[in-house]
mmCIF file of C-alpha atoms in Angstrom:
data_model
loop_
_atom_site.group_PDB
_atom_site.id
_atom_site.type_symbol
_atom_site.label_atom_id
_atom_site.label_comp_id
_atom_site.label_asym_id
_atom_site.label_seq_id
_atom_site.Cartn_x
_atom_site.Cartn_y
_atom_site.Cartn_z
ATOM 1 C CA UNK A 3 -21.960 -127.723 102.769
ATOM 2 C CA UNK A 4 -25.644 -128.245 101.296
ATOM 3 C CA UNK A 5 -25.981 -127.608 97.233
ATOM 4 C CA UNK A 6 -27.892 -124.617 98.648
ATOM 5 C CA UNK A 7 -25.014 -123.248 100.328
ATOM 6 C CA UNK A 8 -22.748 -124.199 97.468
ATOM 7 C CA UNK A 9 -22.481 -122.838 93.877
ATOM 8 C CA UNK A 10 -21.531 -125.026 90.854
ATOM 9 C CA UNK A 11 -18.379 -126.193 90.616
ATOM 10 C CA UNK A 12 -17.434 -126.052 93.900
ATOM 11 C CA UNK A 13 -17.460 -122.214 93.902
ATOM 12 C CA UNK A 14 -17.337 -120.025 97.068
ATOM 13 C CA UNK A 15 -20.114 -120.663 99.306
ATOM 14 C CA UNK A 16 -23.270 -118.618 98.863
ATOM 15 C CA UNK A 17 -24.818 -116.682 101.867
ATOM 16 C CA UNK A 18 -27.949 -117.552 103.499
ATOM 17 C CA UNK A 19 -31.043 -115.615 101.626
ATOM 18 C CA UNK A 20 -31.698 -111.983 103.298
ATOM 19 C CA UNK A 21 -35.195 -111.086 104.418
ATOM 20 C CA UNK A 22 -37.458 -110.196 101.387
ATOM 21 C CA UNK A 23 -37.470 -107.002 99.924
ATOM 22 C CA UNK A 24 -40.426 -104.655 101.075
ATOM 23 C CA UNK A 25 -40.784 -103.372 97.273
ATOM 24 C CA UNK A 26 -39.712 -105.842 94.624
ATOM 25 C CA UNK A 27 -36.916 -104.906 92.547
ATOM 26 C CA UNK A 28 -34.783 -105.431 89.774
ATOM 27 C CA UNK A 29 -30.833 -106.577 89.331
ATOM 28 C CA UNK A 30 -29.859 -104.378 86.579
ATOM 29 C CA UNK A 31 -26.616 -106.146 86.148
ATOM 30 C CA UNK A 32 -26.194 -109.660 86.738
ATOM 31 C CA UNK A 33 -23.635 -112.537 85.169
ATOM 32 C CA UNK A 34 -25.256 -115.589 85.697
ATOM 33 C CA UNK A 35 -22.914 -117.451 83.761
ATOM 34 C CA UNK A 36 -20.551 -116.175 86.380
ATOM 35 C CA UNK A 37 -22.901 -117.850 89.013
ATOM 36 C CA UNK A 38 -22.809 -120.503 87.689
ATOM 37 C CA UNK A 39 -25.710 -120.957 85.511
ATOM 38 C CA UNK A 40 -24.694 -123.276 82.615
ATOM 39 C CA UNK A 41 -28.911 -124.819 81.370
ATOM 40 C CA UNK A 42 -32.044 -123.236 81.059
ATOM 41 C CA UNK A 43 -33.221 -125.036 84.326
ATOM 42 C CA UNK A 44 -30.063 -123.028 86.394
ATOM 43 C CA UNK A 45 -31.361 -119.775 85.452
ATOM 44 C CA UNK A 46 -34.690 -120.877 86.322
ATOM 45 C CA UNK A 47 -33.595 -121.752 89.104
ATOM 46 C CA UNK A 48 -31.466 -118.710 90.393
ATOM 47 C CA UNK A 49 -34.433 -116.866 89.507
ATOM 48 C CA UNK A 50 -36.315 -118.360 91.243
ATOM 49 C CA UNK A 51 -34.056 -117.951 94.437
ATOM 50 C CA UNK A 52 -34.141 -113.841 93.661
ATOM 51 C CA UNK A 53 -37.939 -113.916 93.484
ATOM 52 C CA UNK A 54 -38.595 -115.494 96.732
ATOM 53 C CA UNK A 55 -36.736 -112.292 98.041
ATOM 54 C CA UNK A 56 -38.632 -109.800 95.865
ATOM 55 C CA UNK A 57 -35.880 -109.429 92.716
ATOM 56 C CA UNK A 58 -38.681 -109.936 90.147
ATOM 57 C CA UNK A 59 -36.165 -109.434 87.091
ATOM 58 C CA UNK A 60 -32.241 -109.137 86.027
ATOM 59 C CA UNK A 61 -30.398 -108.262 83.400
ATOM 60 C CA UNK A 62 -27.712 -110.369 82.248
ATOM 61 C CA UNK A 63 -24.331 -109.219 80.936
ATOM 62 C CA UNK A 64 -21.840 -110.319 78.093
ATOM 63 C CA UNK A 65 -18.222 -110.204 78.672
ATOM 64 C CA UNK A 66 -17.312 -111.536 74.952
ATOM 65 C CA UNK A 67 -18.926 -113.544 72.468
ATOM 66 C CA UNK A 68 -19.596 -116.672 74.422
ATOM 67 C CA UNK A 69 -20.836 -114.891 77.203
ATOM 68 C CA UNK A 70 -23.266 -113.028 74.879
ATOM 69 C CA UNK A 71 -24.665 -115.694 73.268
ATOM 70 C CA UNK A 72 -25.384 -117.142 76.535
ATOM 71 C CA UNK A 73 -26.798 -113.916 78.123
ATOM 72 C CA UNK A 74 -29.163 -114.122 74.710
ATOM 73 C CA UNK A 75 -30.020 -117.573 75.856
ATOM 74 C CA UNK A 76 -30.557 -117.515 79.206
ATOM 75 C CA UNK A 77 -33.055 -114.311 78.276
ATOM 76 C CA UNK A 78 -35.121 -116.286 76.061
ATOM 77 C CA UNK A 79 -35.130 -119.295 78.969
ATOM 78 C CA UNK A 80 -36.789 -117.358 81.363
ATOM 79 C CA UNK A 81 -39.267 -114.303 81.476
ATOM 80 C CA UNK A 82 -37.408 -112.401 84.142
ATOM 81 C CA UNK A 83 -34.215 -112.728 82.286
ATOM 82 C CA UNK A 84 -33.159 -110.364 79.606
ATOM 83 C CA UNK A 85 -29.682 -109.500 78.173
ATOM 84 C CA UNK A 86 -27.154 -107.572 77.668
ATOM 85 C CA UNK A 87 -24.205 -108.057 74.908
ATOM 86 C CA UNK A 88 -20.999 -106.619 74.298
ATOM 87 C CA UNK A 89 -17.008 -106.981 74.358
ATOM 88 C CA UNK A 90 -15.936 -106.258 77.332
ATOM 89 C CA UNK A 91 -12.943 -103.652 77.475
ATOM 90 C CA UNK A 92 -10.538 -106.395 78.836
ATOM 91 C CA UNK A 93 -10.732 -108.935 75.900
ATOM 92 C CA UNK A 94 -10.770 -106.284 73.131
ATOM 93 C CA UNK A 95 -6.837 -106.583 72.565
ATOM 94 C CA UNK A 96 -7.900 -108.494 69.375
ATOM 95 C CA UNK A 97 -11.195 -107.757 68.016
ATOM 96 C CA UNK A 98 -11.843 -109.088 64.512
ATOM 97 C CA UNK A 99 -14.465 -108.279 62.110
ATOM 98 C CA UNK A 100 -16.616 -110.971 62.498
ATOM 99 C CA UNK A 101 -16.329 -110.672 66.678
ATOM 100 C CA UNK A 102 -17.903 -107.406 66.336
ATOM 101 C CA UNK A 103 -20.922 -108.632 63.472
ATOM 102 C CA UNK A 104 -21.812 -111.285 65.851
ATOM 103 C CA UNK A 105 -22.001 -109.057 68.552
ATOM 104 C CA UNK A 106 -23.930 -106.792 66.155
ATOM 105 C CA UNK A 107 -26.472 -109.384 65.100
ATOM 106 C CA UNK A 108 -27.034 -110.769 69.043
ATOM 107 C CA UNK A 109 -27.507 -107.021 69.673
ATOM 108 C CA UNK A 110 -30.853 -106.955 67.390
ATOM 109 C CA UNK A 111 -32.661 -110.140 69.231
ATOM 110 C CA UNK A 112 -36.071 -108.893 71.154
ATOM 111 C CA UNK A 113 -34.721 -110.335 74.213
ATOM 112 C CA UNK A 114 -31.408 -107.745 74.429
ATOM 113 C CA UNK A 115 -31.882 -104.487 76.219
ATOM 114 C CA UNK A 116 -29.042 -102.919 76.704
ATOM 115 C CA UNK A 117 -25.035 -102.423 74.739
ATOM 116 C CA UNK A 118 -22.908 -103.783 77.737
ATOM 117 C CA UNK A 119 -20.823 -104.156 79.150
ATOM 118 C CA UNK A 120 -18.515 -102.169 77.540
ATOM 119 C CA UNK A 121 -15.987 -99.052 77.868
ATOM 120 C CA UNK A 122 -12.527 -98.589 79.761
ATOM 121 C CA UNK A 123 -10.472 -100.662 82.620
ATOM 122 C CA UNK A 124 -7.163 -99.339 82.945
ATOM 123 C CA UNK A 125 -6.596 -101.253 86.251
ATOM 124 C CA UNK A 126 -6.052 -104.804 84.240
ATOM 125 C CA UNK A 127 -3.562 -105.152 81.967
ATOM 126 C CA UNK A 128 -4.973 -107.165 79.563
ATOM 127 C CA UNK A 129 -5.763 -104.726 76.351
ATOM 128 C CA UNK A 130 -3.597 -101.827 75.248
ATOM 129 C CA UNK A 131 -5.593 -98.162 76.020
ATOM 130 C CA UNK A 132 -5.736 -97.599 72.321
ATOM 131 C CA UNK A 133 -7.743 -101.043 71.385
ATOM 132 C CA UNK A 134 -10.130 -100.332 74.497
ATOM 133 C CA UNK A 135 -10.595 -96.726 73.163
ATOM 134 C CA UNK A 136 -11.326 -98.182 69.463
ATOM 135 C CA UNK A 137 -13.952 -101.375 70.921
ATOM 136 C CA UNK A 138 -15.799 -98.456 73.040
ATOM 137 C CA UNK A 139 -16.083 -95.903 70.364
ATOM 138 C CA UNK A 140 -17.655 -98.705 68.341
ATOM 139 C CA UNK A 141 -20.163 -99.825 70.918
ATOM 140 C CA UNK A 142 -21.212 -96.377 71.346
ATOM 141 C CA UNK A 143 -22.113 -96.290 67.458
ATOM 142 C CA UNK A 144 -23.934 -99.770 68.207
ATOM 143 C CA UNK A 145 -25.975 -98.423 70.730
ATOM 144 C CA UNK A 146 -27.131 -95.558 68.529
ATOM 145 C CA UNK A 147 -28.380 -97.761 65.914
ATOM 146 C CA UNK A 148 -30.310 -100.666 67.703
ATOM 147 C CA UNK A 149 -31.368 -97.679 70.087
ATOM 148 C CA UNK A 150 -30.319 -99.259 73.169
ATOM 149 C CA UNK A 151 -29.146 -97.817 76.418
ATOM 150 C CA UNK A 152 -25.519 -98.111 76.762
ATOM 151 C CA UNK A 153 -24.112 -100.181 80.051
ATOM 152 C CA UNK A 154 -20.554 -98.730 80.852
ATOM 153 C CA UNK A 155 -17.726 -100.498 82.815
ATOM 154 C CA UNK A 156 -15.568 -97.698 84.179
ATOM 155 C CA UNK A 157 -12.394 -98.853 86.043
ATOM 156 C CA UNK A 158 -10.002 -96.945 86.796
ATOM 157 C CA UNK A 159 -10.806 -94.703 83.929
ATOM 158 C CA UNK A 160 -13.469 -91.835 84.960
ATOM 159 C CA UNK A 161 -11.905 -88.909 83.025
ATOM 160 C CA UNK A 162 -11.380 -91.023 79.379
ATOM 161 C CA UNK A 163 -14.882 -92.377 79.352
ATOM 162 C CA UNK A 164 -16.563 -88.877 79.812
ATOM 163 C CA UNK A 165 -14.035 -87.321 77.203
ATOM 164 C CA UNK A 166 -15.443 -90.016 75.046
ATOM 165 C CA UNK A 167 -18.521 -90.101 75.796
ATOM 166 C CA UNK A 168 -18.437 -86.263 74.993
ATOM 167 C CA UNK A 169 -16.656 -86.805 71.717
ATOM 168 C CA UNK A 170 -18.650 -89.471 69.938
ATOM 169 C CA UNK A 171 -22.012 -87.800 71.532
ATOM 170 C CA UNK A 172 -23.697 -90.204 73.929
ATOM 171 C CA UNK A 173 -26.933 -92.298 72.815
ATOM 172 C CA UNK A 174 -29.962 -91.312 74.516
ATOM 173 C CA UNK A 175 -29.320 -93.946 77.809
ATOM 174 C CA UNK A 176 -26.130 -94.259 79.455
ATOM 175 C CA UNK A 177 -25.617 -96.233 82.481
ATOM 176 C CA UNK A 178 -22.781 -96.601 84.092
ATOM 177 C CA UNK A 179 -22.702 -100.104 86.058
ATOM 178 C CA UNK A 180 -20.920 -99.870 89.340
ATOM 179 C CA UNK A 181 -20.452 -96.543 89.571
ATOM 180 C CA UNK A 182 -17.157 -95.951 91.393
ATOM 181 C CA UNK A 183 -16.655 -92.380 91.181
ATOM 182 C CA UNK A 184 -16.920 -89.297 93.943
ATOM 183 C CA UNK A 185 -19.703 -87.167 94.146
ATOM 184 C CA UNK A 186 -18.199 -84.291 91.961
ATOM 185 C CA UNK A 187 -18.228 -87.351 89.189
ATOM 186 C CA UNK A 188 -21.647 -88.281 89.898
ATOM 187 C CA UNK A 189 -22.669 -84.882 89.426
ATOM 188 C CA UNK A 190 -21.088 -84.773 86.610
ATOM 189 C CA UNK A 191 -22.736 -87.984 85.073
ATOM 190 C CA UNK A 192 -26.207 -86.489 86.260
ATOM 191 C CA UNK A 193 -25.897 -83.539 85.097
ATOM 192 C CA UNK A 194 -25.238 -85.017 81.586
ATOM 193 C CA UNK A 195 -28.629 -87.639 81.953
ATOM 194 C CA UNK A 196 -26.666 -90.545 82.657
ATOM 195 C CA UNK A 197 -28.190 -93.410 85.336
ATOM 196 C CA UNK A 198 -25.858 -94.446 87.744
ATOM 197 C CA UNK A 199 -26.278 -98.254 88.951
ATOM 198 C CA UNK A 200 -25.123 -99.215 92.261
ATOM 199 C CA UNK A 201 -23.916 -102.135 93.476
ATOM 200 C CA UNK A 202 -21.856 -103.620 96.894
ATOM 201 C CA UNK A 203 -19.182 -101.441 97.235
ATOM 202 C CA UNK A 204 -21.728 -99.078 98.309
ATOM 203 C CA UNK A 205 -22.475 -101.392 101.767
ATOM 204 C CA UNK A 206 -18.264 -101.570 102.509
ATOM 205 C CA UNK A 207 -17.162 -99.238 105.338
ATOM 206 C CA UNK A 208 -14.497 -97.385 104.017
ATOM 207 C CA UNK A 209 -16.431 -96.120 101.231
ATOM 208 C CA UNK A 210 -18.248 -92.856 102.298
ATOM 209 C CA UNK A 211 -16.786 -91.524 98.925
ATOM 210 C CA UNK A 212 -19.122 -93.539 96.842
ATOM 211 C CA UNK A 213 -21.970 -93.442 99.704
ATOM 212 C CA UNK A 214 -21.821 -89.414 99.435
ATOM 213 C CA UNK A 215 -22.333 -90.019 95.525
ATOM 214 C CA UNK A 216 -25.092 -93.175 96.254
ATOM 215 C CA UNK A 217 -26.963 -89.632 98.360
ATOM 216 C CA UNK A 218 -27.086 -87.040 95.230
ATOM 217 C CA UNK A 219 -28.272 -88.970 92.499
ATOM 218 C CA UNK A 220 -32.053 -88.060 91.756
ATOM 219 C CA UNK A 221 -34.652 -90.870 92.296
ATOM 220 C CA UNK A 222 -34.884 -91.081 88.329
ATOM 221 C CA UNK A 223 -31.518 -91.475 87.691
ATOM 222 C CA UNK A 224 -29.901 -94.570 89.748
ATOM 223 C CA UNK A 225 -30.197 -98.313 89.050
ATOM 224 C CA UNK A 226 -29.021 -101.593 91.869
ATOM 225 C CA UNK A 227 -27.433 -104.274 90.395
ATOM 226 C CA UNK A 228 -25.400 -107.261 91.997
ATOM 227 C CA UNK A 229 -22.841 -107.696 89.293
ATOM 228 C CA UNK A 230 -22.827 -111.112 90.987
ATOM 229 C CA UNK A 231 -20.844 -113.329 91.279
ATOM 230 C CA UNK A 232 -18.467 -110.313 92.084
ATOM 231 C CA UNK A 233 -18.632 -107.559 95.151
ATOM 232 C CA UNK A 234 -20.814 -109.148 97.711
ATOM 233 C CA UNK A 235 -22.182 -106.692 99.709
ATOM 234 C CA UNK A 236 -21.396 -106.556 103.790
ATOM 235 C CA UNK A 237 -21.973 -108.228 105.517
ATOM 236 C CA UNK A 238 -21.094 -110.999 103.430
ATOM 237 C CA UNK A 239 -17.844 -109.822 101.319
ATOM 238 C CA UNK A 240 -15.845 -113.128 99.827
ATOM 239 C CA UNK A 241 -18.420 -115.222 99.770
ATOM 240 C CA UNK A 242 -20.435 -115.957 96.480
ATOM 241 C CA UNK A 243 -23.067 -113.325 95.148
ATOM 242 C CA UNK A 244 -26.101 -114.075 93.186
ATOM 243 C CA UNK A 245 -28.976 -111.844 92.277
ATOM 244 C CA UNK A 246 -30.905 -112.978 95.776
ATOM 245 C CA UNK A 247 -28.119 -111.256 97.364
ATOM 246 C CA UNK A 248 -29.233 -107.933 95.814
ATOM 247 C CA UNK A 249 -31.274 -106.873 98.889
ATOM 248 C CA UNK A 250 -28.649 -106.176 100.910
ATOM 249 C CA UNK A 251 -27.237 -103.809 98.369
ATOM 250 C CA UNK A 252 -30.812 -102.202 98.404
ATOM 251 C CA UNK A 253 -30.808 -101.457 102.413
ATOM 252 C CA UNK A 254 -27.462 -99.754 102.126
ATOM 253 C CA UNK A 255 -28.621 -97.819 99.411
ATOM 254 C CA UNK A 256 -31.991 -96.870 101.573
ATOM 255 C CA UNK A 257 -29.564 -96.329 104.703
ATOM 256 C CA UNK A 258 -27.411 -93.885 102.826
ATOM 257 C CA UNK A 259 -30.098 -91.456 101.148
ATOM 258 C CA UNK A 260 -32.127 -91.280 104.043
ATOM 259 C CA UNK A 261 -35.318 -93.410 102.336
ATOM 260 C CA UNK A 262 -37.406 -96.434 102.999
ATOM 261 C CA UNK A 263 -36.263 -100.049 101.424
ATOM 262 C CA UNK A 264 -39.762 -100.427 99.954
ATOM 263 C CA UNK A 265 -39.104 -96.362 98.233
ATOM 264 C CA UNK A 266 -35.438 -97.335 96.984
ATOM 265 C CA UNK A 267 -36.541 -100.979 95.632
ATOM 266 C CA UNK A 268 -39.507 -99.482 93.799
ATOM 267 C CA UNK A 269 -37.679 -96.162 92.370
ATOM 268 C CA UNK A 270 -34.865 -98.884 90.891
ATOM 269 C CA UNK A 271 -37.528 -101.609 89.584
ATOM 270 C CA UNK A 272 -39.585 -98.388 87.947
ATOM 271 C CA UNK A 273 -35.979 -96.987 86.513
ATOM 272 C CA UNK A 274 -34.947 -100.857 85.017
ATOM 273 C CA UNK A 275 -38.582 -100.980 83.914
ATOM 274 C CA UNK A 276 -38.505 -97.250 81.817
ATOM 275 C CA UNK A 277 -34.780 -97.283 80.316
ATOM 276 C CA UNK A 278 -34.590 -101.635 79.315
ATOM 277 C CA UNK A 279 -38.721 -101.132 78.625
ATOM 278 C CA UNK A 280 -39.228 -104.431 79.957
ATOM 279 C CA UNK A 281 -42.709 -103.851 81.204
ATOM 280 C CA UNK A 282 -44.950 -100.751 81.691
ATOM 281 C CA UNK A 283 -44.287 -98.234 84.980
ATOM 282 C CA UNK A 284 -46.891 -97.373 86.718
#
């Protein structure tokens, strides 16, 4: 296979690049670490892959401290990057002091627009409940003070995060990356002014669940993201995602509320735009 079809490392192949977006757009939550970004020149380059497809911007996300200090670097590389850092709830078993002042003082760079990804996966078993529910509790209070919208990785998890959520008192912007819950949950989340980002899952056949929550979320209130390299959308599940992938994800979106590609592209770029304020809305 061609480098093009190839990511680094000899990582799954990627698919061929969709059709370009009708609207341009923005992947709200991207890892391009993940994808295998590793110099400034990568991300350059795998944005410039996602613009000739009409994703004009992405957001990318920390997992822990390395991962954050690249997201901080890869946002400063490149115009259309900007970054998110946090702990993320799977590698918060042992969280020192200093782990969370770094974090702290990456959160407060120009360049970082969101608290994320953080919250609760109860599916892995790699941190105890307790430490998760400590690390999230404490990204909440981060989000409040740099005034940040919080990004939210809910596995497994729905009813702990909103109890949460209720208890500490939510910051301003909540988004919940990935959103995996039914449509009683979504109506939950929008009823409480929390965005609801949408990713993949929402294009795989079995999942009318999340499709019938994809349909009630108000214009204002949903996000698309990639989470690339993870949950390719159909028709290209188990091979590698990216965020040129991300306009596949967009027609399944526009298929399931009934809406144009150009309407659902522009409603998600305008909703990145307003809650990361990485450029004006118009």
């Amino acid at each position: 296979m061609s480098e093009a079809q190839t990511g680094a490392h000899g990582r799954r192949p990627r698919p061929d690049p969709p059709e370009p977006l009708a609207a341009p757009t923005i992947d709200s939550h991207t890892h391009l670490d993940a994808c295998g970004c590793e110099t400034d020149a990568d991300v350059v380059a795998a944005m410039d892959r996602a613009a000739a497809v009409g994703v004009v911007g992405a957001v990318t996300i920390a997992d822990d401290l390395a991962g954050a200090r690249f997201a901080v670097r890869a946002a400063h590389a490149d115009p259309r990057v900007w970054a998110a850092v946090a702990l993320h709830p799977t590698r918060t078993a042992s969280v020192s002091a200093g782990d969370l002042a770094e974090i702290e003082r990456l959160a407060a760079d120009e360049r970082v627009v969101s608290i994320g990804e953080t919250g609760l996966d109860y599916y892995w078993d790699h941190s105890p409940p307790p430490a998760q529910q400590e690390a999230f509790r404490w990204h909440i209070g981060l989000a409040k003070r740099t005034g940040k919208p919080l990004m939210i990785h809910d596995r497994d998890a729905h009813d702990d995060v909103l109890r949460i959520l209720r208890e500490e008192g939510a910051p301003d912007t909540v988004v919940f990356h990935c959103f995996s819950g039914d449509a009683a949950m979504a109506r939950e989340c929008v009823d409480a002014g929390y965005l609801l980002s949408f990713a993949g899952p929402v294009t795989f056949k079995n999942n009318d669940e999340l499709r019938a929550a994809a349909a009630l979320v108000p214009d204002e209130q949903f996000l698309v993201e990639t989470d690339a390299p993870f949950l390719t959308p159909h028709p290209h599940r188990g091979r590698a995602n990216e965020p040129y992938v991300l306009p596949w994800t967009v027609r399944g979106m526009a298929a399931t509320r009934g809406e144009t590609e150009a309407r659902v592209a522009e409603m998600a770029r305008r909703n990145a735009e307003r809650i990361f304020r990485t450029g004006a809305t118009e």
